[in-house]
Short mmCIF file of C-alpha atoms in Angstrom, two decimals:
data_model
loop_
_atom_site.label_atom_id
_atom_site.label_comp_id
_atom_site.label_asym_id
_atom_site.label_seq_id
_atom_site.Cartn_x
_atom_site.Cartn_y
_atom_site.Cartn_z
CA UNK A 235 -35.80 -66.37 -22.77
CA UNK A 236 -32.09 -66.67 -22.25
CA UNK A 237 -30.19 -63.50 -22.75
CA UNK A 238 -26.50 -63.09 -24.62
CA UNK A 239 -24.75 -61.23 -21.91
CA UNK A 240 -23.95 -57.57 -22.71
CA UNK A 241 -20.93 -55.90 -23.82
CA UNK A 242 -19.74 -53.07 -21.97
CA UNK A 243 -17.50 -50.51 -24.09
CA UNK A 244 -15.68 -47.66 -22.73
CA UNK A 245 -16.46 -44.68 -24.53
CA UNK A 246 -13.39 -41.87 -23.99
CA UNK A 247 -14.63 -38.28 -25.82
CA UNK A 248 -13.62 -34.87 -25.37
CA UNK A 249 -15.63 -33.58 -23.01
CA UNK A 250 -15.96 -29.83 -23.76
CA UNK A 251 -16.70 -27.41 -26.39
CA UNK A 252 -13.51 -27.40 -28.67
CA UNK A 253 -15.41 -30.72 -29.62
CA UNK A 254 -17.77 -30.20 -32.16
CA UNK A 255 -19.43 -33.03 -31.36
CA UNK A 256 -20.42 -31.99 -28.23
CA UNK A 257 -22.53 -28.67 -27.88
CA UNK A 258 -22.90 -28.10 -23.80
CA UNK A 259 -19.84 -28.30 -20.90
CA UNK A 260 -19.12 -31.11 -18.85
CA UNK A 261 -20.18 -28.65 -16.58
CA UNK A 262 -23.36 -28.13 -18.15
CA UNK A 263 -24.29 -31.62 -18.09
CA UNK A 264 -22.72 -32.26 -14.07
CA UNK A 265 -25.26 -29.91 -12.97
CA UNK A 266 -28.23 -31.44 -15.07
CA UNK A 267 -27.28 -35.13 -13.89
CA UNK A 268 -26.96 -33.05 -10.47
CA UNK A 269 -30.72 -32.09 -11.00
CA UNK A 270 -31.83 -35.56 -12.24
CA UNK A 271 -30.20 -37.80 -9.12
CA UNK A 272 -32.06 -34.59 -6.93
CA UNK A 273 -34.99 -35.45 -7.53
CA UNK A 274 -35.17 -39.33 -8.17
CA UNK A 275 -33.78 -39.13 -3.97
CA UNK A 276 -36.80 -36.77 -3.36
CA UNK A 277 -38.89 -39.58 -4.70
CA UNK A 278 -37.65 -41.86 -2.62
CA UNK A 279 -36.32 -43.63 -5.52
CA UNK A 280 -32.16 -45.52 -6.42
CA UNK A 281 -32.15 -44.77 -10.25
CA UNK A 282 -34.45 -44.57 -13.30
CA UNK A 283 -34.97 -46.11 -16.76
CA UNK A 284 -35.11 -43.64 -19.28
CA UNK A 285 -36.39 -43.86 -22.95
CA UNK A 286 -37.27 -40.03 -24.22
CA UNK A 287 -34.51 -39.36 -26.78
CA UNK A 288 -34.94 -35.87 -25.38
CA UNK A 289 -33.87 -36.26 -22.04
CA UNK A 290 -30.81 -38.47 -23.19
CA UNK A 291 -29.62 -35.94 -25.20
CA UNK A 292 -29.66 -33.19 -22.64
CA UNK A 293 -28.07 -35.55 -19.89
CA UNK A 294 -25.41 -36.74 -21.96
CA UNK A 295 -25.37 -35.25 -25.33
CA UNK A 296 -26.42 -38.88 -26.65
CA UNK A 297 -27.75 -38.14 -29.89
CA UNK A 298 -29.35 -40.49 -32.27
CA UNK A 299 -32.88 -41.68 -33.56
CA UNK A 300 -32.14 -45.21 -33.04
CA UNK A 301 -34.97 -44.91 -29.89
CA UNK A 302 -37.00 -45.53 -32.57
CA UNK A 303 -36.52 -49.20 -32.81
CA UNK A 304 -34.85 -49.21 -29.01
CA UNK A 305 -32.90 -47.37 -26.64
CA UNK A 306 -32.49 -46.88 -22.83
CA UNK A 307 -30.48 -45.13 -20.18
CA UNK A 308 -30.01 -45.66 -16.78
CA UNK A 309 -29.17 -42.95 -14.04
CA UNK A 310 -28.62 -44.05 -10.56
CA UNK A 311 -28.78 -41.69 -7.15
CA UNK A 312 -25.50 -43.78 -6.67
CA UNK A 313 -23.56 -42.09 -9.52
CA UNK A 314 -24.42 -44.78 -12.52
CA UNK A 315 -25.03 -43.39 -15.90
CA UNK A 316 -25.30 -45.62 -18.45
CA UNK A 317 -26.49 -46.32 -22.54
CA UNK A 318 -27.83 -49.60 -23.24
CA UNK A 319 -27.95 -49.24 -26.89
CA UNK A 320 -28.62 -51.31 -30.17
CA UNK A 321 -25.00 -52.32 -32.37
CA UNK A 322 -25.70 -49.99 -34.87
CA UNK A 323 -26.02 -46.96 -32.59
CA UNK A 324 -22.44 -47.40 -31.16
CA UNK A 325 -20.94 -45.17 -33.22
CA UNK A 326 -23.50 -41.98 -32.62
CA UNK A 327 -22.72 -42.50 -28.84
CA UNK A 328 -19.01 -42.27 -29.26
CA UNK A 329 -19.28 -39.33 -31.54
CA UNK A 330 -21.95 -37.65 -29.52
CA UNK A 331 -22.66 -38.38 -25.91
CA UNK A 332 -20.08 -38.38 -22.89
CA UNK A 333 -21.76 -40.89 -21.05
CA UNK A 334 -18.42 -43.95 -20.72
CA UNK A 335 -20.73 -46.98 -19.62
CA UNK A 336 -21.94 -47.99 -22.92
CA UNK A 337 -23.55 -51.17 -22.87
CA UNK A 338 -24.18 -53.52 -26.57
CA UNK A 339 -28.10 -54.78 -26.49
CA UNK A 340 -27.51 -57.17 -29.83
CA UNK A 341 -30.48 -57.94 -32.30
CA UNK A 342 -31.01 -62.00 -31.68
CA UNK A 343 -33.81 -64.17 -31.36
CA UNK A 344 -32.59 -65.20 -28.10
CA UNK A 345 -32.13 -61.88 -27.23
CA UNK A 346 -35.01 -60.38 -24.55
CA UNK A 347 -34.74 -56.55 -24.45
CA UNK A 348 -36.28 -56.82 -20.92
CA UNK A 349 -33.98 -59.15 -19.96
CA UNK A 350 -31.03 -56.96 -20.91
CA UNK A 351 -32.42 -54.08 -19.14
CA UNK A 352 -32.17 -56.22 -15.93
CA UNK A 353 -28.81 -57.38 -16.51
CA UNK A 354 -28.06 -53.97 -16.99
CA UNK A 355 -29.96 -52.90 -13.57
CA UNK A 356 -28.25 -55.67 -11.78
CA UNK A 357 -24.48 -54.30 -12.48
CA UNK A 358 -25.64 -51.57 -11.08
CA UNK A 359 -27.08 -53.35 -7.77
CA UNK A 360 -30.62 -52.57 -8.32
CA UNK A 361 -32.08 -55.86 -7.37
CA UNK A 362 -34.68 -54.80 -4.38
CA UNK A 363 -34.30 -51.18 -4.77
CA UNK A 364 -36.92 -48.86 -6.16
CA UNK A 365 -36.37 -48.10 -10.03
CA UNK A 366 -38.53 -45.28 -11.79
CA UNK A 367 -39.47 -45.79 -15.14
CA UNK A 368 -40.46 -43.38 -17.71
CA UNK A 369 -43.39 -44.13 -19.54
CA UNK A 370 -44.61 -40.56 -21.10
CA UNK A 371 -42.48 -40.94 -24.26
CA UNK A 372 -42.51 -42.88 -28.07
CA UNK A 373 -39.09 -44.46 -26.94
CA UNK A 374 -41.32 -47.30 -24.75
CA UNK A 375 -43.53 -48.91 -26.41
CA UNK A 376 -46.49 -50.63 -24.25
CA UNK A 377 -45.43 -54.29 -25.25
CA UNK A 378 -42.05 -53.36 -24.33
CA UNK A 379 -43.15 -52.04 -21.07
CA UNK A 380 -45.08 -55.27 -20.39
CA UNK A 381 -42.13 -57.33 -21.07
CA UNK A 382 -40.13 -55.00 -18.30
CA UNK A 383 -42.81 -55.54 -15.59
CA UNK A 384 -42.93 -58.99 -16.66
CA UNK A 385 -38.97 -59.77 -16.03
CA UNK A 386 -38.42 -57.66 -13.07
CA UNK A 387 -41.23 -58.68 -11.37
CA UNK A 388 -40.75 -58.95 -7.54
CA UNK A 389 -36.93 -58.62 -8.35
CA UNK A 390 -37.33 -54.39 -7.64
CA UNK A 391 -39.75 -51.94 -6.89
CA UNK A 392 -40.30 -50.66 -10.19
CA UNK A 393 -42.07 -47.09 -10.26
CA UNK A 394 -43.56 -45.40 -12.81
CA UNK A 395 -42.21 -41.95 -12.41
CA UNK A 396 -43.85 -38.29 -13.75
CA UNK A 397 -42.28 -36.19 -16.50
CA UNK A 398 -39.93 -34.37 -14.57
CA UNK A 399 -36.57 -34.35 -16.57
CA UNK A 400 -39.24 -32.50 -18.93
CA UNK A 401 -40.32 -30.12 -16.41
CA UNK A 402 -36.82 -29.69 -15.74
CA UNK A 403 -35.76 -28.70 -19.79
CA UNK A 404 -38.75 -25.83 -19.73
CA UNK A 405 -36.10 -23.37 -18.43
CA UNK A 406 -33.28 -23.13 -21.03
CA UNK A 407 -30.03 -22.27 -19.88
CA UNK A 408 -27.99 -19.51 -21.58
CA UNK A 409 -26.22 -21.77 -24.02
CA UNK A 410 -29.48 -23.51 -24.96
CA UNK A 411 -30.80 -19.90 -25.69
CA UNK A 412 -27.98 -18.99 -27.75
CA UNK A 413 -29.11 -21.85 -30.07
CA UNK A 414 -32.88 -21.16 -29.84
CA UNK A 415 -32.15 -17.60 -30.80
CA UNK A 416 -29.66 -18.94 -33.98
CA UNK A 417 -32.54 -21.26 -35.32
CA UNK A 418 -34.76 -18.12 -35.20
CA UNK A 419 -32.31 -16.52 -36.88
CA UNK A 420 -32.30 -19.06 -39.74
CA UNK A 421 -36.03 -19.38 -39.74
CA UNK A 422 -35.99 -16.31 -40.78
CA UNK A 423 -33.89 -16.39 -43.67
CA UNK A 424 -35.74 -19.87 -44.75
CA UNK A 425 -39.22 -17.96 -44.45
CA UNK A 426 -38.24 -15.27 -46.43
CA UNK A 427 -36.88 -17.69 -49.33
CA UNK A 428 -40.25 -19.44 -49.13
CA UNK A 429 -42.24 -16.17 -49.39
CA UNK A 430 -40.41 -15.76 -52.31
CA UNK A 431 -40.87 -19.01 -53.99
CA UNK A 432 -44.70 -19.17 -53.63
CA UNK A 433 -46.85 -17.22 -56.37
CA UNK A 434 -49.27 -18.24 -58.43
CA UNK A 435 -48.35 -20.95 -60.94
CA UNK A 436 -45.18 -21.88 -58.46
CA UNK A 437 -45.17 -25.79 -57.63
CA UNK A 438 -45.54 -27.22 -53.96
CA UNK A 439 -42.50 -28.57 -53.94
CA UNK A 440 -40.49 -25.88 -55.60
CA UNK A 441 -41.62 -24.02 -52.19
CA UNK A 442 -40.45 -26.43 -49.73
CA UNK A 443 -37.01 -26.85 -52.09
CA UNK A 444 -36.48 -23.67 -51.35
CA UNK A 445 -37.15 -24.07 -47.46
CA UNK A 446 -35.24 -27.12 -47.13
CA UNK A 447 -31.73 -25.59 -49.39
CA UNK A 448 -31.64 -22.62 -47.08
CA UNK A 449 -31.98 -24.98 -43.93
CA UNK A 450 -28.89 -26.70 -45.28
CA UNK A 451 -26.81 -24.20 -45.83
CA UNK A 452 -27.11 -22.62 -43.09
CA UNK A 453 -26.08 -25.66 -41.03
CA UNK A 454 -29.14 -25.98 -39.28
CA UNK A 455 -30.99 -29.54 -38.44
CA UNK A 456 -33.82 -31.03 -39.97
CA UNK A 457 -37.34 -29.94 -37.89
CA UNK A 458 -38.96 -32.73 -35.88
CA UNK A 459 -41.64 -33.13 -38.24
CA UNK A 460 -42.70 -32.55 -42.32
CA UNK A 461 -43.63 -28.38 -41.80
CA UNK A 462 -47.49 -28.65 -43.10
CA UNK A 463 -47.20 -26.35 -46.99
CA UNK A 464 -50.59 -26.42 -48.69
CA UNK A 465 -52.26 -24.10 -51.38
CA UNK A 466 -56.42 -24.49 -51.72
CA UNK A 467 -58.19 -27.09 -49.14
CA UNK A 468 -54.90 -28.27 -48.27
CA UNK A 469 -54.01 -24.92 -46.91
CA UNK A 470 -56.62 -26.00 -44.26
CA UNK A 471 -54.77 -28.62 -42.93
CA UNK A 472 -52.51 -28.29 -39.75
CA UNK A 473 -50.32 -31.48 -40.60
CA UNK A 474 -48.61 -32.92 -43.35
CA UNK A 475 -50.06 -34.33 -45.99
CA UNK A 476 -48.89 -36.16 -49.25
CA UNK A 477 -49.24 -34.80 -52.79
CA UNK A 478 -47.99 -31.50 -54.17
CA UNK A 479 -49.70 -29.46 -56.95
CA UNK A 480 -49.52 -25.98 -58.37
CA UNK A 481 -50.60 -22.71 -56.62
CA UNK A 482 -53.36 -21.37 -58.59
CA UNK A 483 -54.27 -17.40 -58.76
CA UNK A 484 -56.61 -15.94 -56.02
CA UNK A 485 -54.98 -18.76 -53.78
CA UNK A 486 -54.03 -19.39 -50.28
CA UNK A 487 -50.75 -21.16 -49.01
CA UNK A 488 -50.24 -22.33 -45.71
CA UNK A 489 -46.40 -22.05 -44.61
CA UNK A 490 -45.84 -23.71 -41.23
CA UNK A 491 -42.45 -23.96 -41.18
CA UNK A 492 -39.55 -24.76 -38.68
CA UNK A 493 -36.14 -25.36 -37.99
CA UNK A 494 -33.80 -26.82 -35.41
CA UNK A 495 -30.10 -25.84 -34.67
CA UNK A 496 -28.22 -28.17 -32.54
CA UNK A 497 -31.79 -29.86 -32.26
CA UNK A 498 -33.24 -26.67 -30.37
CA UNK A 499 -36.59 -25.93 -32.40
CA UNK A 500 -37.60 -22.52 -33.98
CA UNK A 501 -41.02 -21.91 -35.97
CA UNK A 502 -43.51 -19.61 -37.48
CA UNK A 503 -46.87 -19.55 -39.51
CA UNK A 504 -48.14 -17.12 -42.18
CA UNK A 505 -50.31 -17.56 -45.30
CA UNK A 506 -49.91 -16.25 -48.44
CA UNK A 507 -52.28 -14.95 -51.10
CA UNK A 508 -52.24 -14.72 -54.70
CA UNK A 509 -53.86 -12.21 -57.04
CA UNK A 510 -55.43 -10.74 -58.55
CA UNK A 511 -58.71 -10.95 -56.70
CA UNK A 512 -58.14 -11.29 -52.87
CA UNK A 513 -60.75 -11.85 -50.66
CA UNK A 514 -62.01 -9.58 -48.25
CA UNK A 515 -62.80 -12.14 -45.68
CA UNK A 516 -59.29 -13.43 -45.97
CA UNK A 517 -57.89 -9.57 -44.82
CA UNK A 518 -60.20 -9.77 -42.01
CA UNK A 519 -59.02 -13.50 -41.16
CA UNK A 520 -55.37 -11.86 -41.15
CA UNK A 521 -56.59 -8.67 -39.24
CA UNK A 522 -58.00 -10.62 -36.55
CA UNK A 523 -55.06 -13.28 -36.14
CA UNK A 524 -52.90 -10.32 -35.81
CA UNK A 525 -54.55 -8.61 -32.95
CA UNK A 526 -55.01 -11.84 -31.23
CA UNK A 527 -51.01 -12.40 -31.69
CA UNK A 528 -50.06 -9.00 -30.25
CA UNK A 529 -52.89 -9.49 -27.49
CA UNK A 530 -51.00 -13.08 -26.19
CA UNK A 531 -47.53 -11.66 -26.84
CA UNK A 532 -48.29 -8.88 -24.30
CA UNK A 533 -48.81 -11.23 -21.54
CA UNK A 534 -45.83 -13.56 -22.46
CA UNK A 535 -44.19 -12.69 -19.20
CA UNK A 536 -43.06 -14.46 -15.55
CA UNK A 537 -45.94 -14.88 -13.88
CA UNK A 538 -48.74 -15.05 -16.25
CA UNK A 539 -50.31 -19.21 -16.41
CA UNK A 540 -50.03 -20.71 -19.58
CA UNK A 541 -53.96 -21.14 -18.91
CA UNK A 542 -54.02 -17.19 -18.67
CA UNK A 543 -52.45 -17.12 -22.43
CA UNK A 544 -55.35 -19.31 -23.95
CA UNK A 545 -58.13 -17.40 -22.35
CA UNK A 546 -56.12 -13.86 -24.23
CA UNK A 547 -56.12 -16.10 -27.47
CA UNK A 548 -59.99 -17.25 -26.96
CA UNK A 549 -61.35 -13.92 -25.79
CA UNK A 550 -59.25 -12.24 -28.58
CA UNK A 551 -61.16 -14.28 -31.36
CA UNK A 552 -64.46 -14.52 -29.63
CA UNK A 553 -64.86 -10.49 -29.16
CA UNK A 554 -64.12 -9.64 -32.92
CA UNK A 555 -66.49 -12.33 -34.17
CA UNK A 556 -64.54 -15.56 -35.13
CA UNK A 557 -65.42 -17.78 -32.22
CA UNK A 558 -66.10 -20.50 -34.39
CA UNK A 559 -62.26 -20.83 -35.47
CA UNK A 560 -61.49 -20.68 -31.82
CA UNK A 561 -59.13 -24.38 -31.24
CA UNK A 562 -58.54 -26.04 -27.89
CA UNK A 563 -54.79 -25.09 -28.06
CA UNK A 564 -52.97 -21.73 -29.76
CA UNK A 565 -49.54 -23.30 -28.76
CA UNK A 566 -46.82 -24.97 -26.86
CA UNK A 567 -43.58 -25.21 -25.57
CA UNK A 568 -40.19 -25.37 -27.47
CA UNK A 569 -37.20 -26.86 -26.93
CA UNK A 570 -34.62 -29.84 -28.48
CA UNK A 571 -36.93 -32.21 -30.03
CA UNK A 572 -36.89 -35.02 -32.35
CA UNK A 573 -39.40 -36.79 -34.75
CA UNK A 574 -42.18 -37.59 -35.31
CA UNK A 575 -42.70 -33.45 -33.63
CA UNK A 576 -41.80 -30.37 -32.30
CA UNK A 577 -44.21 -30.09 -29.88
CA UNK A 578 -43.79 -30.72 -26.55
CA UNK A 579 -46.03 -30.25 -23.27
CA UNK A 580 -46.95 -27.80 -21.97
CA UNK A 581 -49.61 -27.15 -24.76
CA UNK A 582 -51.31 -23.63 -24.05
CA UNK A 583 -54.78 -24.39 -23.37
CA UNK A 584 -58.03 -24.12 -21.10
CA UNK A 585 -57.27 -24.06 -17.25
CA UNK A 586 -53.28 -25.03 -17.58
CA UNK A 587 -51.92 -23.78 -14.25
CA UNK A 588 -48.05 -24.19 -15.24
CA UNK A 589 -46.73 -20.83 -14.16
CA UNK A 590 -44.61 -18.81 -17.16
CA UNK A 591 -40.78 -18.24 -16.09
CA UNK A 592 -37.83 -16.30 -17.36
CA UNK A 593 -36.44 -18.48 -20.36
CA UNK A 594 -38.48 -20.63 -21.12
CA UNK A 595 -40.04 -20.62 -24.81
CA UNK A 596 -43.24 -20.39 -26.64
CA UNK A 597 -44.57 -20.79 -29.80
CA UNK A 598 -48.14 -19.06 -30.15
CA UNK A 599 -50.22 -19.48 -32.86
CA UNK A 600 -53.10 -17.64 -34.00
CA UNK A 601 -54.83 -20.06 -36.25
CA UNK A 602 -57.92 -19.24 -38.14
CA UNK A 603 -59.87 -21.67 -40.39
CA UNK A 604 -63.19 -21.02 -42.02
CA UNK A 605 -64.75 -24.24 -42.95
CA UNK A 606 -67.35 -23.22 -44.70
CA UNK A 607 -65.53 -20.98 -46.71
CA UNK A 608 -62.36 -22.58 -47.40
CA UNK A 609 -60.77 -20.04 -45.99
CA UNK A 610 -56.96 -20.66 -43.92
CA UNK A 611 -55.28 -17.45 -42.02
CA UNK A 612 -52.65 -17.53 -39.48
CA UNK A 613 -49.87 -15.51 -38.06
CA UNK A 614 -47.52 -17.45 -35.47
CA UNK A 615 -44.45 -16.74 -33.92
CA UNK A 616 -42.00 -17.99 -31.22
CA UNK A 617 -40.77 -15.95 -28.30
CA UNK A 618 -38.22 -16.29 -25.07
CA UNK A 619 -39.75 -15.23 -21.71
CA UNK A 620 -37.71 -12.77 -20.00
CA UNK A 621 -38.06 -10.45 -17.48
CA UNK A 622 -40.23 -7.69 -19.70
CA UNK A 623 -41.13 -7.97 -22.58
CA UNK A 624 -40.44 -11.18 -24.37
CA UNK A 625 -38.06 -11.61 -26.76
CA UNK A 626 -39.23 -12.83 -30.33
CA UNK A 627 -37.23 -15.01 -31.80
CA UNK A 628 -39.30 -15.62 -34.72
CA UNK A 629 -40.71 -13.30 -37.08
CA UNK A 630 -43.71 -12.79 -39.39
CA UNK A 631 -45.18 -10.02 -41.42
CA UNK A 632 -47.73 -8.30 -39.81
CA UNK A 633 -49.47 -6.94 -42.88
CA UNK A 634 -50.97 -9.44 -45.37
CA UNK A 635 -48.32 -11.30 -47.48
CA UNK A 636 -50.09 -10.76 -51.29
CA UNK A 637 -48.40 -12.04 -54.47
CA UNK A 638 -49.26 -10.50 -57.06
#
């Protein structure tokens, strides 16, 4: 397929903080680029195509969900850094990213995306060097990755590469603490409001109103994905689902809610009951999630294995009788995300060896659903790892939230 040729456009920004636009130093992003071009050389490898919106955002600042339909960057050991981006994202990398190499990848027919990733590799003299490509993300999709292999053929060595700008984000730097800690802040106001807005005869989506009006005001981003709110069965359910209805007396509401500031995630988990009849089994639910909460907070230090943390969570539940709510993960890293979720590897569970350090963060969630019953109880929160005790960011009641 013949290709139009691509546009280059020089994007000039401010490149500090008196920008708004732009949330980290030029410094900032040197020394990640600096960490990037590291260790594509100690792979043995010229430059990389990158797709996760993620790492884009904390090379460059790029921010956008146009890698939805498509999106790439390309980082060379050479120096190159550049966007090859769709027309209608233009604008979000001028106001956002201070990457200058920004190159137009038009919408045509006789368009081929993998052709315009070559052109773009070519500029760059890639032609018989090894290129890393990175396939761990929603930004490539498997046709798309075809097509690459497919056009580059024998033209370069192209490498699919591990995870590593990932591994790379698990230990945030002060400035993306200070945002961590501000969503935390605001996740606490927004729980509280929620609390507030759920009793019994209160509509579904009164609740979430309520979440979503305090998010706004307080300037903070929409979270990665729909927070799951449910009252009854729903309040079962770990993931969003369509429909609201009414909370009815002697009910249960789920509240898994988050929030993102400068895209840097924050969550927490708690479930509410109604009156005037609350079930005993439901107070044990809660007693139980609690211990097993302050049992893998404990341990939240440098050092412990994120393995280590799911065995605390599964021993927790199995020694005061609830082993058959025990799940195959009680949490996962957080960090700047973007739909469709907030989760990101690692997840905490069975036998993972990745070794805990000082600031990273975790959100732990102690998760307890009785089938048979009908029965939902949880108590989750998120915490920095520092060199004690960790810090929580997040924050949930500890004794049973009743509305009476």
């Amino acid at each position: 397929m013949n290709c139009t040729p691509l546009r280059r456009v020089s994007l000039v920004v401010m490149n500090d903080m008196t920008d708004l636009n732009i949330h980290f130093s030029r410094e900032e992003f040197a020394h990640r680029q600096y960490q990037v071009r590291e260790s594509l050389e100690a792979q043995s490898l010229d430059g990389a195509l990158l797709f996760k919106i993620e790492d884009m955002y904390w090379l460059t600042g790029y921010d956008s969900d146009g890698f939805s339909i498509f999106g790439c960057m390309f980082i060379g050991t050479g120096g190159q850094l550049i966007h090859l981006a769709r027309p209608a994202d233009l604008e979000n990398a001028a106001y956002s990213s201070i990457c200058e190499d920004v190159r137009i990848a038009p919408d045509s027919e006789k368009t081929s995306r993998a052709g315009q990733i070559k052109e773009m590799l070519t500029s760059s003299g890639m032609q018989g060097k090894k290129v890393g490509i990175q396939v761990d993300t929603m930004g490539l999709t498997p046709r798309l990755f075809l097509q690459i292999q497919e056009e580059l053929g024998d033209w370069c060595d192209l490498i699919v590469i591990p995870d590593f700008i990932r591994e790379l984000r698990l230990v945030k730097s002060p400035q993306e603490l200070s945002y961590m800690r501000k969503a935390g802040e605001i996740m606490d106001i927004t729980l509280n409001k929620a609390i507030e807005a759920t009793f019994a005869g209160a509509f579904e989506g009164d609740i979430y109103a309520s979440f979503y009006d305090s998010l706004f005001q307080l300037d903070a981003d929409l979270p990665a994905h729909i927070p799951p709110l449910g009252s009854g069965k729903s309040a079962l359910n770990l993931r969003y689902t369509t429909g609201r209805k009414h909370v009815l007396e002697n009910d249960q509401v789920t509240l898994e809610l988050g929030v993102a500031y400068r895209h840097y995630h924050a969550a927490c988990m708690c479930v509410v009951l109604t009156g005037p009849k609350i079930n005993e089994r439901h107070l044990k639910m809660h007693e139980t999630s609690v211990i097993a909460l302050d049992a893998v907070q404990s341990i939240l230090r440098p050092g412990t294995t994120v393995g280590e943390i799911y065995d605390t969570y599964k021993g927790t539940l199995e020694n005061n009788d609830e082993k058959d709510a025990v799940l195959t993960v009680c949490g996962y890293t957080m960090g700047a995300a973007w739909p469709p979720t907030w989760m990101e590897q690692p997840m905490i569970y069975e036998g993972n060896t990745l070794v805990l350090e000082e600031n990273m963060s975790f959100f732990t969630h102690m998760i307890l659903n009785d089938r048979g019953n009908g029965l939902s109880m949880a108590v989750a929160e998120q915490a920095i790892i520092t060199n004690g005790a960790p810090e929580i960011i997040t924050h949930v009641p500890r004794e049973p939230i009743i509305k009476h």
